[in-house]
Amino acid sequence: MLLKKRRPKQQRLPEPVEQRPIFRDPRNFSLVVEKYQTIVFRYVFNMVHDYHQAEDLTQEIFAKVYRFLPSYNAKYPFSAWLLRIAHNHAVDYTRLRRLQTVPYEAVANEDSVAEDHSVFVAPESVGPDEVSQRKFIQDAIYALPVDNRAVIVLRYLEGVKLEEIAYILGIPLGTVKSRINRARLVLQRALAQAFLERSRR
Amino acid sequence: MSCIAVQNLISQYLDGRLEGAEAELVRCHVRECADCAQDFQDSQFLSRLLKENLDLPEPPKDLPESVIRTVERDK
């Protein structure tokens, strides 16, 4: 007797809340924006380090998200899908800006440009030593190449899982780990330098 | 539990988002595995470093309305 081979049942992923038809109405889509605006805005801000530019880019990112909403397939969490769109958009912006402002040779040889357009000042309760130490650490983080900065921000600030970071950045898991290690070393060196300078005063 | 599974959970553990059995699994693994113990220590340090030293601005209050205006304009 021939036994019919049973096909493995395809697992259907549950439909994510954010993809429900109700959110195709722009007025309701604002609920999705409200829920995810902080993580997207903060991520973009840390990529471009400019408040007003981060605001413009975040608006464009959510407009893209609205357009692409039907293509989200729930294999990864909605926040990871959103951050993937945000990352690509922010990286496109930084590359375009560098092409417009930096000579070609410099772009080809250097993977990052440290931006310093922060509009924030340290709280008054923080002493001058702490201000300079904070600035030193910020400079070290913002001087990291944008791809290395992205893994550090996703991993240690937002607490994103390694596989999700690989998906967001579109790179293999092994590359995520090596970028984390490289960024850790750069930060360690910068911190050692900061403490050395502080102890000399 | 594999090392990669534990390393995936470390951030959630440090943020207090893990409870019960999962939290216990992370603690047990980190006690026995030198690589994951190192990752745990680094994560704890770097997570604090970033949260205490980076500017973490809030998005502008009218961001959702601005997005909706853009979406409706592009429609």
PDB file of C-alpha atoms in Angstrom:
ATOM      1  CA  MET A   1       0.000   0.000   0.000  1.00  0.00           C
ATOM      2  CA  LEU A   2       1.261   3.384  -0.925  1.00  0.00           C
ATOM      3  CA  LEU A   3       1.287   5.794   1.858  1.00  0.00           C
ATOM      4  CA  LYS A   4       0.558   9.308   0.886  1.00  0.00           C
ATOM      5  CA  LYS A   5       3.308  11.570   2.068  1.00  0.00           C
ATOM      6  CA  ARG A   6       1.820  14.219   4.191  1.00  0.00           C
ATOM      7  CA  ARG A   7       3.104  17.697   3.483  1.00  0.00           C
ATOM      8  CA  PRO A   8       4.347  19.530   6.534  1.00  0.00           C
ATOM      9  CA  LYS A   9       1.780  22.086   7.546  1.00  0.00           C
ATOM     10  CA  GLN A  10       2.958  25.573   6.708  1.00  0.00           C
ATOM     11  CA  GLN A  11       3.014  27.648   9.808  1.00  0.00           C
ATOM     12  CA  ARG A  12       0.969  30.771   9.399  1.00  0.00           C
ATOM     13  CA  LEU A  13       2.246  33.708  11.307  1.00  0.00           C
ATOM     14  CA  PRO A  14      -0.378  35.665  13.175  1.00  0.00           C
ATOM     15  CA  GLU A  15      -1.306  38.947  11.575  1.00  0.00           C
ATOM     16  CA  PRO A  16       0.428  41.785  13.407  1.00  0.00           C
ATOM     17  CA  VAL A  17      -1.818  44.357  14.996  1.00  0.00           C
ATOM     18  CA  GLU A  18      -0.115  47.173  13.058  1.00  0.00           C
ATOM     19  CA  GLN A  19      -1.094  45.624   9.716  1.00  0.00           C
ATOM     20  CA  ARG A  20      -4.834  45.586  10.364  1.00  0.00           C
ATOM     21  CA  PRO A  21      -6.864  47.391   7.670  1.00  0.00           C
ATOM     22  CA  ILE A  22      -7.906  50.018  10.201  1.00  0.00           C
ATOM     23  CA  PHE A  23      -4.382  51.465  10.092  1.00  0.00           C
ATOM     24  CA  ARG A  24      -4.650  52.088   6.344  1.00  0.00           C
ATOM     25  CA  ASP A  25      -6.690  55.092   7.350  1.00  0.00           C
ATOM     26  CA  PRO A  26      -4.079  57.835   7.876  1.00  0.00           C
ATOM     27  CA  ARG A  27      -5.943  59.162  10.914  1.00  0.00           C
ATOM     28  CA  ASN A  28      -5.574  55.785  12.634  1.00  0.00           C
ATOM     29  CA  PHE A  29      -2.008  55.344  11.440  1.00  0.00           C
ATOM     30  CA  SER A  30      -1.080  58.126  13.865  1.00  0.00           C
ATOM     31  CA  LEU A  31      -1.572  55.527  16.644  1.00  0.00           C
ATOM     32  CA  VAL A  32       1.247  53.470  15.111  1.00  0.00           C
ATOM     33  CA  VAL A  33       3.396  56.623  14.930  1.00  0.00           C
ATOM     34  CA  GLU A  34       2.653  57.449  18.566  1.00  0.00           C
ATOM     35  CA  LYS A  35       3.639  53.954  19.675  1.00  0.00           C
ATOM     36  CA  TYR A  36       6.986  53.787  17.838  1.00  0.00           C
ATOM     37  CA  GLN A  37       8.049  57.424  17.408  1.00  0.00           C
ATOM     38  CA  THR A  38      10.467  57.490  20.349  1.00  0.00           C
ATOM     39  CA  ILE A  39      12.515  54.446  19.315  1.00  0.00           C
ATOM     40  CA  VAL A  40      12.663  55.563  15.655  1.00  0.00           C
ATOM     41  CA  PHE A  41      13.440  59.210  16.435  1.00  0.00           C
ATOM     42  CA  ARG A  42      16.109  58.315  18.996  1.00  0.00           C
ATOM     43  CA  TYR A  43      17.751  55.848  16.631  1.00  0.00           C
ATOM     44  CA  VAL A  44      17.818  58.334  13.753  1.00  0.00           C
ATOM     45  CA  PHE A  45      19.083  61.093  16.057  1.00  0.00           C
ATOM     46  CA  ASN A  46      21.998  58.886  17.112  1.00  0.00           C
ATOM     47  CA  MET A  47      22.790  58.186  13.469  1.00  0.00           C
ATOM     48  CA  VAL A  48      22.754  61.815  12.251  1.00  0.00           C
ATOM     49  CA  HIS A  49      23.297  63.691  15.561  1.00  0.00           C
ATOM     50  CA  ASP A  50      21.132  66.613  14.498  1.00  0.00           C
ATOM     51  CA  TYR A  51      17.725  67.192  16.118  1.00  0.00           C
ATOM     52  CA  HIS A  52      15.991  68.935  13.208  1.00  0.00           C
ATOM     53  CA  GLN A  53      17.382  66.568  10.613  1.00  0.00           C
ATOM     54  CA  ALA A  54      16.277  63.623  12.764  1.00  0.00           C
ATOM     55  CA  GLU A  55      12.780  65.158  12.863  1.00  0.00           C
ATOM     56  CA  ASP A  56      12.576  65.458   9.053  1.00  0.00           C
ATOM     57  CA  LEU A  57      13.988  61.973   8.503  1.00  0.00           C
ATOM     58  CA  THR A  58      11.596  60.416  11.044  1.00  0.00           C
ATOM     59  CA  GLN A  59       8.645  61.955   9.214  1.00  0.00           C
ATOM     60  CA  GLU A  60       9.869  60.552   5.904  1.00  0.00           C
ATOM     61  CA  ILE A  61      10.499  57.141   7.496  1.00  0.00           C
ATOM     62  CA  PHE A  62       6.945  56.877   8.832  1.00  0.00           C
ATOM     63  CA  ALA A  63       5.558  57.955   5.449  1.00  0.00           C
ATOM     64  CA  LYS A  64       7.568  55.086   3.906  1.00  0.00           C
ATOM     65  CA  VAL A  65       6.345  52.693   6.598  1.00  0.00           C
ATOM     66  CA  TYR A  66       2.752  53.644   5.746  1.00  0.00           C
ATOM     67  CA  ARG A  67       3.363  52.897   2.058  1.00  0.00           C
ATOM     68  CA  PHE A  68       5.121  49.575   2.729  1.00  0.00           C
ATOM     69  CA  LEU A  69       2.783  48.392   5.501  1.00  0.00           C
ATOM     70  CA  PRO A  70       1.111  45.703   3.321  1.00  0.00           C
ATOM     71  CA  SER A  71       4.522  44.100   2.614  1.00  0.00           C
ATOM     72  CA  TYR A  72       5.408  43.478   6.287  1.00  0.00           C
ATOM     73  CA  ASN A  73       5.347  39.706   6.879  1.00  0.00           C
ATOM     74  CA  ALA A  74       5.745  39.370  10.670  1.00  0.00           C
ATOM     75  CA  LYS A  75       8.819  37.112  10.450  1.00  0.00           C
ATOM     76  CA  TYR A  76      10.520  39.672  12.678  1.00  0.00           C
ATOM     77  CA  PRO A  77       8.903  41.979  15.238  1.00  0.00           C
ATOM     78  CA  PHE A  78       7.271  45.097  13.819  1.00  0.00           C
ATOM     79  CA  SER A  79       9.810  47.292  15.654  1.00  0.00           C
ATOM     80  CA  ALA A  80      12.697  45.490  13.868  1.00  0.00           C
ATOM     81  CA  TRP A  81      11.036  45.981  10.469  1.00  0.00           C
ATOM     82  CA  LEU A  82      10.534  49.648  11.293  1.00  0.00           C
ATOM     83  CA  LEU A  83      14.158  50.069  12.404  1.00  0.00           C
ATOM     84  CA  ARG A  84      15.356  48.394   9.189  1.00  0.00           C
ATOM     85  CA  ILE A  85      13.533  51.049   7.157  1.00  0.00           C
ATOM     86  CA  ALA A  86      14.816  53.778   9.512  1.00  0.00           C
ATOM     87  CA  HIS A  87      18.402  52.545   9.286  1.00  0.00           C
ATOM     88  CA  ASN A  88      18.424  52.395   5.475  1.00  0.00           C
ATOM     89  CA  HIS A  89      16.858  55.842   5.232  1.00  0.00           C
ATOM     90  CA  ALA A  90      19.329  57.405   7.710  1.00  0.00           C
ATOM     91  CA  VAL A  91      22.333  55.756   6.037  1.00  0.00           C
ATOM     92  CA  ASP A  92      21.191  56.965   2.601  1.00  0.00           C
ATOM     93  CA  TYR A  93      20.946  60.468   4.038  1.00  0.00           C
ATOM     94  CA  THR A  94      24.425  60.383   5.674  1.00  0.00           C
ATOM     95  CA  ARG A  95      26.030  59.013   2.479  1.00  0.00           C
ATOM     96  CA  LEU A  96      24.357  61.652   0.332  1.00  0.00           C
ATOM     97  CA  ARG A  97      25.413  64.400   2.714  1.00  0.00           C
ATOM     98  CA  ARG A  98      28.998  63.190   2.722  1.00  0.00           C
ATOM     99  CA  LEU A  99      29.053  63.059  -1.065  1.00  0.00           C
ATOM    100  CA  GLN A 100      27.820  66.643  -1.120  1.00  0.00           C
ATOM    101  CA  THR A 101      30.276  67.951   1.475  1.00  0.00           C
ATOM    102  CA  VAL A 102      33.360  65.712   1.495  1.00  0.00           C
ATOM    103  CA  PRO A 103      35.819  65.218  -1.388  1.00  0.00           C
ATOM    104  CA  TYR A 104      35.479  61.820  -3.080  1.00  0.00           C
ATOM    105  CA  GLU A 105      38.908  60.542  -1.892  1.00  0.00           C
ATOM    106  CA  ALA A 106      38.008  61.239   1.717  1.00  0.00           C
ATOM    107  CA  VAL A 107      34.720  59.341   1.369  1.00  0.00           C
ATOM    108  CA  ALA A 108      36.484  56.390  -0.210  1.00  0.00           C
ATOM    109  CA  ASN A 109      39.132  56.191   2.522  1.00  0.00           C
ATOM    110  CA  GLU A 110      37.107  56.982   5.578  1.00  0.00           C
ATOM    111  CA  ASP A 111      33.925  55.224   6.566  1.00  0.00           C
ATOM    112  CA  SER A 112      32.612  57.939   8.802  1.00  0.00           C
ATOM    113  CA  VAL A 113      32.434  61.609   9.465  1.00  0.00           C
ATOM    114  CA  ALA A 114      31.992  62.700  13.036  1.00  0.00           C
ATOM    115  CA  GLU A 115      29.034  65.036  13.203  1.00  0.00           C
ATOM    116  CA  ASP A 116      28.617  67.455  16.041  1.00  0.00           C
ATOM    117  CA  HIS A 117      25.436  69.424  15.744  1.00  0.00           C
ATOM    118  CA  SER A 118      24.063  68.682  19.152  1.00  0.00           C
ATOM    119  CA  VAL A 119      21.526  71.227  20.309  1.00  0.00           C
ATOM    120  CA  PHE A 120      21.635  70.015  23.891  1.00  0.00           C
ATOM    121  CA  VAL A 121      23.525  71.320  26.866  1.00  0.00           C
ATOM    122  CA  ALA A 122      24.400  69.385  29.987  1.00  0.00           C
ATOM    123  CA  PRO A 123      22.175  69.925  33.021  1.00  0.00           C
ATOM    124  CA  GLU A 124      23.357  72.647  35.402  1.00  0.00           C
ATOM    125  CA  SER A 125      23.797  70.143  38.217  1.00  0.00           C
ATOM    126  CA  VAL A 126      26.639  68.488  36.333  1.00  0.00           C
ATOM    127  CA  GLY A 127      30.108  69.837  37.140  1.00  0.00           C
ATOM    128  CA  PRO A 128      32.688  70.921  34.522  1.00  0.00           C
ATOM    129  CA  ASP A 129      34.689  67.683  34.881  1.00  0.00           C
ATOM    130  CA  GLU A 130      31.620  65.583  34.247  1.00  0.00           C
ATOM    131  CA  VAL A 131      30.653  67.798  31.301  1.00  0.00           C
ATOM    132  CA  SER A 132      34.021  67.264  29.606  1.00  0.00           C
ATOM    133  CA  GLN A 133      33.979  63.545  30.352  1.00  0.00           C
ATOM    134  CA  ARG A 134      30.468  63.269  28.924  1.00  0.00           C
ATOM    135  CA  LYS A 135      31.584  65.216  25.857  1.00  0.00           C
ATOM    136  CA  PHE A 136      34.639  62.974  25.448  1.00  0.00           C
ATOM    137  CA  ILE A 137      32.498  59.843  25.562  1.00  0.00           C
ATOM    138  CA  GLN A 138      29.930  61.340  23.163  1.00  0.00           C
ATOM    139  CA  ASP A 139      32.696  62.313  20.741  1.00  0.00           C
ATOM    140  CA  ALA A 140      34.080  58.763  20.855  1.00  0.00           C
ATOM    141  CA  ILE A 141      30.629  57.304  20.127  1.00  0.00           C
ATOM    142  CA  TYR A 142      29.771  59.770  17.339  1.00  0.00           C
ATOM    143  CA  ALA A 143      33.222  59.311  15.768  1.00  0.00           C
ATOM    144  CA  LEU A 144      32.519  55.603  15.259  1.00  0.00           C
ATOM    145  CA  PRO A 145      31.779  54.697  11.638  1.00  0.00           C
ATOM    146  CA  VAL A 146      28.014  54.846  11.203  1.00  0.00           C
ATOM    147  CA  ASP A 147      27.721  51.047  10.765  1.00  0.00           C
ATOM    148  CA  ASN A 148      29.607  50.341  14.009  1.00  0.00           C
ATOM    149  CA  ARG A 149      27.665  53.036  15.847  1.00  0.00           C
ATOM    150  CA  ALA A 150      24.438  51.421  14.664  1.00  0.00           C
ATOM    151  CA  VAL A 151      25.272  48.040  16.258  1.00  0.00           C
ATOM    152  CA  ILE A 152      26.335  49.648  19.533  1.00  0.00           C
ATOM    153  CA  VAL A 153      23.175  51.778  19.748  1.00  0.00           C
ATOM    154  CA  LEU A 154      20.886  48.869  18.834  1.00  0.00           C
ATOM    155  CA  ARG A 155      22.601  46.403  21.153  1.00  0.00           C
ATOM    156  CA  TYR A 156      23.355  48.463  24.250  1.00  0.00           C
ATOM    157  CA  LEU A 157      20.900  51.361  24.122  1.00  0.00           C
ATOM    158  CA  GLU A 158      17.819  49.711  22.662  1.00  0.00           C
ATOM    159  CA  GLY A 159      18.540  46.121  23.817  1.00  0.00           C
ATOM    160  CA  VAL A 160      17.797  44.563  20.410  1.00  0.00           C
ATOM    161  CA  LYS A 161      18.551  40.841  19.909  1.00  0.00           C
ATOM    162  CA  LEU A 162      21.610  39.944  17.804  1.00  0.00           C
ATOM    163  CA  GLU A 163      19.573  38.213  15.053  1.00  0.00           C
ATOM    164  CA  GLU A 164      17.268  41.213  14.832  1.00  0.00           C
ATOM    165  CA  ILE A 165      20.283  43.537  14.525  1.00  0.00           C
ATOM    166  CA  ALA A 166      21.495  41.378  11.617  1.00  0.00           C
ATOM    167  CA  TYR A 167      18.068  41.747   9.982  1.00  0.00           C
ATOM    168  CA  ILE A 168      17.850  45.513  10.621  1.00  0.00           C
ATOM    169  CA  LEU A 169      21.300  46.161   9.152  1.00  0.00           C
ATOM    170  CA  GLY A 170      21.023  43.503   6.425  1.00  0.00           C
ATOM    171  CA  ILE A 171      24.299  41.797   7.420  1.00  0.00           C
ATOM    172  CA  PRO A 172      25.252  38.281   8.652  1.00  0.00           C
ATOM    173  CA  LEU A 173      25.215  37.518  12.382  1.00  0.00           C
ATOM    174  CA  GLY A 174      29.010  37.046  12.374  1.00  0.00           C
ATOM    175  CA  THR A 175      29.479  40.584  11.030  1.00  0.00           C
ATOM    176  CA  VAL A 176      27.231  41.953  13.789  1.00  0.00           C
ATOM    177  CA  LYS A 177      29.477  40.307  16.387  1.00  0.00           C
ATOM    178  CA  SER A 178      32.709  41.528  14.807  1.00  0.00           C
ATOM    179  CA  ARG A 179      31.350  45.086  14.535  1.00  0.00           C
ATOM    180  CA  ILE A 180      30.328  44.980  18.202  1.00  0.00           C
ATOM    181  CA  ASN A 181      33.826  43.823  19.185  1.00  0.00           C
ATOM    182  CA  ARG A 182      35.481  46.518  17.074  1.00  0.00           C
ATOM    183  CA  ALA A 183      33.260  49.260  18.469  1.00  0.00           C
ATOM    184  CA  ARG A 184      33.878  48.023  22.025  1.00  0.00           C
ATOM    185  CA  LEU A 185      37.650  48.305  21.511  1.00  0.00           C
ATOM    186  CA  VAL A 186      37.393  51.842  20.127  1.00  0.00           C
ATOM    187  CA  LEU A 187      35.213  52.912  23.061  1.00  0.00           C
ATOM    188  CA  GLN A 188      37.536  51.266  25.579  1.00  0.00           C
ATOM    189  CA  ARG A 189      40.488  53.188  24.128  1.00  0.00           C
ATOM    190  CA  ALA A 190      38.554  56.471  24.155  1.00  0.00           C
ATOM    191  CA  LEU A 191      37.493  55.924  27.757  1.00  0.00           C
ATOM    192  CA  ALA A 192      41.015  55.104  28.880  1.00  0.00           C
ATOM    193  CA  GLN A 193      42.152  58.358  27.214  1.00  0.00           C
ATOM    194  CA  ALA A 194      39.348  60.322  28.913  1.00  0.00           C
ATOM    195  CA  PHE A 195      40.293  59.030  32.357  1.00  0.00           C
ATOM    196  CA  LEU A 196      43.983  59.639  31.693  1.00  0.00           C
ATOM    197  CA  GLU A 197      43.329  63.276  30.746  1.00  0.00           C
ATOM    198  CA  ARG A 198      41.120  63.716  33.780  1.00  0.00           C
ATOM    199  CA  SER A 199      43.769  62.341  36.145  1.00  0.00           C
ATOM    200  CA  ARG A 200      46.373  64.758  34.697  1.00  0.00           C
ATOM    201  CA  ARG A 201      44.323  67.802  35.732  1.00  0.00           C
TER     202      ARG A 201
ATOM    203  CA  MET B   1      20.519  27.021  26.568  1.00  0.00           C
ATOM    204  CA  SER B   2      22.974  28.001  23.813  1.00  0.00           C
ATOM    205  CA  CYS B   3      25.407  30.936  24.129  1.00  0.00           C
ATOM    206  CA  ILE B   4      23.675  32.884  21.352  1.00  0.00           C
ATOM    207  CA  ALA B   5      20.283  32.424  23.050  1.00  0.00           C
ATOM    208  CA  VAL B   6      21.737  33.715  26.321  1.00  0.00           C
ATOM    209  CA  GLN B   7      23.484  36.661  24.652  1.00  0.00           C
ATOM    210  CA  ASN B   8      20.171  37.540  23.018  1.00  0.00           C
ATOM    211  CA  LEU B   9      18.514  37.686  26.418  1.00  0.00           C
ATOM    212  CA  ILE B  10      21.195  39.622  28.314  1.00  0.00           C
ATOM    213  CA  SER B  11      19.856  43.079  27.369  1.00  0.00           C
ATOM    214  CA  GLN B  12      16.343  42.099  28.420  1.00  0.00           C
ATOM    215  CA  TYR B  13      17.747  40.696  31.670  1.00  0.00           C
ATOM    216  CA  LEU B  14      19.648  43.929  32.395  1.00  0.00           C
ATOM    217  CA  ASP B  15      16.549  46.041  31.639  1.00  0.00           C
ATOM    218  CA  GLY B  16      14.538  43.913  34.093  1.00  0.00           C
ATOM    219  CA  ARG B  17      12.333  42.575  31.280  1.00  0.00           C
ATOM    220  CA  LEU B  18      13.038  38.891  32.055  1.00  0.00           C
ATOM    221  CA  GLU B  19      11.334  36.992  34.820  1.00  0.00           C
ATOM    222  CA  GLY B  20      11.254  33.584  36.501  1.00  0.00           C
ATOM    223  CA  ALA B  21      12.706  30.591  34.683  1.00  0.00           C
ATOM    224  CA  GLU B  22      14.235  32.580  31.807  1.00  0.00           C
ATOM    225  CA  ALA B  23      16.056  34.938  34.150  1.00  0.00           C
ATOM    226  CA  GLU B  24      17.313  31.956  36.147  1.00  0.00           C
ATOM    227  CA  LEU B  25      18.568  30.256  32.948  1.00  0.00           C
ATOM    228  CA  VAL B  26      20.585  33.364  32.052  1.00  0.00           C
ATOM    229  CA  ARG B  27      22.063  33.551  35.579  1.00  0.00           C
ATOM    230  CA  CYS B  28      23.029  29.834  35.558  1.00  0.00           C
ATOM    231  CA  HIS B  29      24.591  30.001  32.094  1.00  0.00           C
ATOM    232  CA  VAL B  30      26.590  33.146  32.878  1.00  0.00           C
ATOM    233  CA  ARG B  31      27.966  31.502  36.056  1.00  0.00           C
ATOM    234  CA  GLU B  32      29.296  28.555  34.035  1.00  0.00           C
ATOM    235  CA  CYS B  33      30.363  30.091  30.703  1.00  0.00           C
ATOM    236  CA  ALA B  34      33.370  32.442  30.620  1.00  0.00           C
ATOM    237  CA  ASP B  35      32.474  33.939  27.180  1.00  0.00           C
ATOM    238  CA  CYS B  36      28.919  34.786  28.203  1.00  0.00           C
ATOM    239  CA  ALA B  37      30.102  36.101  31.573  1.00  0.00           C
ATOM    240  CA  GLN B  38      32.395  38.497  29.670  1.00  0.00           C
ATOM    241  CA  ASP B  39      29.525  39.490  27.366  1.00  0.00           C
ATOM    242  CA  PHE B  40      27.292  40.055  30.405  1.00  0.00           C
ATOM    243  CA  GLN B  41      29.891  42.320  32.043  1.00  0.00           C
ATOM    244  CA  ASP B  42      30.525  44.293  28.839  1.00  0.00           C
ATOM    245  CA  SER B  43      26.792  44.681  28.210  1.00  0.00           C
ATOM    246  CA  GLN B  44      26.193  45.945  31.729  1.00  0.00           C
ATOM    247  CA  PHE B  45      29.001  48.492  31.408  1.00  0.00           C
ATOM    248  CA  LEU B  46      28.260  49.702  27.865  1.00  0.00           C
ATOM    249  CA  SER B  47      24.533  49.895  28.404  1.00  0.00           C
ATOM    250  CA  ARG B  48      25.093  52.194  31.399  1.00  0.00           C
ATOM    251  CA  LEU B  49      27.725  54.193  29.548  1.00  0.00           C
ATOM    252  CA  LEU B  50      25.403  54.905  26.631  1.00  0.00           C
ATOM    253  CA  LYS B  51      22.315  55.641  28.728  1.00  0.00           C
ATOM    254  CA  GLU B  52      24.203  58.035  31.001  1.00  0.00           C
ATOM    255  CA  ASN B  53      26.204  59.883  28.352  1.00  0.00           C
ATOM    256  CA  LEU B  54      24.245  60.044  25.116  1.00  0.00           C
ATOM    257  CA  ASP B  55      21.605  62.705  24.539  1.00  0.00           C
ATOM    258  CA  LEU B  56      18.277  60.930  24.374  1.00  0.00           C
ATOM    259  CA  PRO B  57      15.919  63.616  23.088  1.00  0.00           C
ATOM    260  CA  GLU B  58      12.172  63.163  22.930  1.00  0.00           C
ATOM    261  CA  PRO B  59      10.563  63.498  19.498  1.00  0.00           C
ATOM    262  CA  PRO B  60       8.661  66.752  18.843  1.00  0.00           C
ATOM    263  CA  LYS B  61       5.125  66.670  20.249  1.00  0.00           C
ATOM    264  CA  ASP B  62       3.460  67.255  16.872  1.00  0.00           C
ATOM    265  CA  LEU B  63       5.321  64.456  15.060  1.00  0.00           C
ATOM    266  CA  PRO B  64       2.254  62.183  14.556  1.00  0.00           C
ATOM    267  CA  GLU B  65       0.244  65.074  13.022  1.00  0.00           C
ATOM    268  CA  SER B  66       3.166  66.007  10.744  1.00  0.00           C
ATOM    269  CA  VAL B  67       3.440  62.392   9.565  1.00  0.00           C
ATOM    270  CA  ILE B  68      -0.271  62.213   8.803  1.00  0.00           C
ATOM    271  CA  ARG B  69      -0.074  65.464   6.814  1.00  0.00           C
ATOM    272  CA  THR B  70       2.820  63.966   4.774  1.00  0.00           C
ATOM    273  CA  VAL B  71       0.940  60.690   4.243  1.00  0.00           C
ATOM    274  CA  GLU B  72      -2.243  62.464   3.119  1.00  0.00           C
ATOM    275  CA  ARG B  73      -0.268  64.742   0.795  1.00  0.00           C
ATOM    276  CA  ASP B  74       1.519  61.751  -0.810  1.00  0.00           C
ATOM    277  CA  LYS B  75      -1.714  59.785  -1.304  1.00  0.00           C
TER     278      LYS B  75
END
